[in-house]
Steps between C-alpha positions, in 0.01 A plus 500: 500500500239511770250234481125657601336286701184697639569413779247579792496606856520136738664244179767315548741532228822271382781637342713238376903612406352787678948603489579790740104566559517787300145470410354385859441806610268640276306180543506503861369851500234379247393220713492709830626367829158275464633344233835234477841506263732257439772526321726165350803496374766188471853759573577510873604867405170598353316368810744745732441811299156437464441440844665803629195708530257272646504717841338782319226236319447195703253364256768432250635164561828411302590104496855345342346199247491345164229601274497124398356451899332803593529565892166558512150286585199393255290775413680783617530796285203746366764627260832344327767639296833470323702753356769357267623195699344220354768515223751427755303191666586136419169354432218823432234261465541364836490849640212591350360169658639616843330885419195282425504348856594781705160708281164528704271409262358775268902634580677694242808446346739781310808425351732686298793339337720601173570337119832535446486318150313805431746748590584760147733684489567726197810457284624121394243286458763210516608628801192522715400142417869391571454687848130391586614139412785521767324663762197288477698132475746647771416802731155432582291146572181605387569728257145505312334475806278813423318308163417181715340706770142399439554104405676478820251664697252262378698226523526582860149501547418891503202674235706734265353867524736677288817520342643856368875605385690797627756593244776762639682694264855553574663808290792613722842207474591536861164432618443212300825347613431509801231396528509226240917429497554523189882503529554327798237156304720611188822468684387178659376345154827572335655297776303212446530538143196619368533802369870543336700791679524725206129483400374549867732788569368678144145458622574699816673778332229534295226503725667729704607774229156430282114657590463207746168289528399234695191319638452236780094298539382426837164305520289554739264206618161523722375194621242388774489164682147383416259493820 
């Protein structure tokens, strides 16, 4: 999900778990070649595959660092974002500190991040709670992070613009399991115990012989640091 930034011809923009720099590119034609992108991620991979272009746009900048330290100065970005990688951080309210920091005052901020307690899927009610529990407590570290959003934005010293909710709708099985693993988080909570093997496997058939349904919530937060 693309985070709009409106962005303008000469800002500086952050990207933070900007991952393969999918996105950079549309924000370094955005910003012009007056303009400045940099792109953070933590994966040494990321950085490489990211950075593989940078011939063609030498205003995007790619740097290897922890979103807990941001490699960048005080007061550096027009423009900020994440795009679903603050559930994967350690501490999110100490890198929404750092985002504060590296924010020219007046900066925005956009982030976009998912509530998997929230995810429904149709079928077993049982079942979906059984399956959010697991994956929240176990596959992800901030698994909620979408709901706390705004308090940690103003925790972190940023004025709250608005909050919204994108709810996808997911009504084809494959899709949805890839996307949201439903067997593989299944498999991997019978494992651990769980789910029992006979009840997980029963949900699966189901969903995948039944009129599948499912729906995943991403939140989307814009913030300013105050001037």
């Amino acid at each position: 999900m693309r985070v709009s930034l409106d962005l303008r011809h000469g800002d500086t923009v952050l990207d933070v778990g900007c991952g393969p720099g999918t996105d950079l590119l549309v924000m370094a034609d955005a910003v012009t070649t007056s303009g400045r992108v940099i792109g953070v991620d933590v994966d040494p991979r990321m950085v490489a595959a990211a950075g593989s272009f940078l011939n063609f746009y030498p205003h995007v900048d790619v740097r290897l660092g922890d979103a807990h330290a941001l490699p960048v100065d005080d007061d550096t970005a027009d423009r900020a974002r994440m795009d679903r990688a603050l559930q994967h951080v350690e501490n999110p309210a100490r890198v929404l500190t750092e985002l504060h920091r590296a924010l020219k005052p007046g900066g925005l901020l956009r982030i976009a991040e998912p509530d998997w307690d929230a995810l429904l899927v149709d079928g077993d009610l049982e079942m979906n709670r059984q399956f959010n529990r697991f994956v929240c407590e176990n596959m992800i570290r901030n698994s909620t992070i979408g709901r706390e959003l705004p308090r940690l934005a103003r925790d972190a010293g940023f004025e709250v613009e608005n909050i919204t909710a994108v709810t996808t709708v997911i009504r084809d099985f494959a899709r949805a399991d890839y996307t949201l693993a439903l067997s593989r988080n299944t498999e991997r909570a019978i494992r651990a115990g769980a789910i029992e093997r006979a009840d997980g496997e029963r949900w699966l058939a189901e969903l995948r012989e039944g009129d599948f349904l499912a729906s995943v919530t991403i939140f989307l937060l814009a913030a300013r640091k105050p001037l």
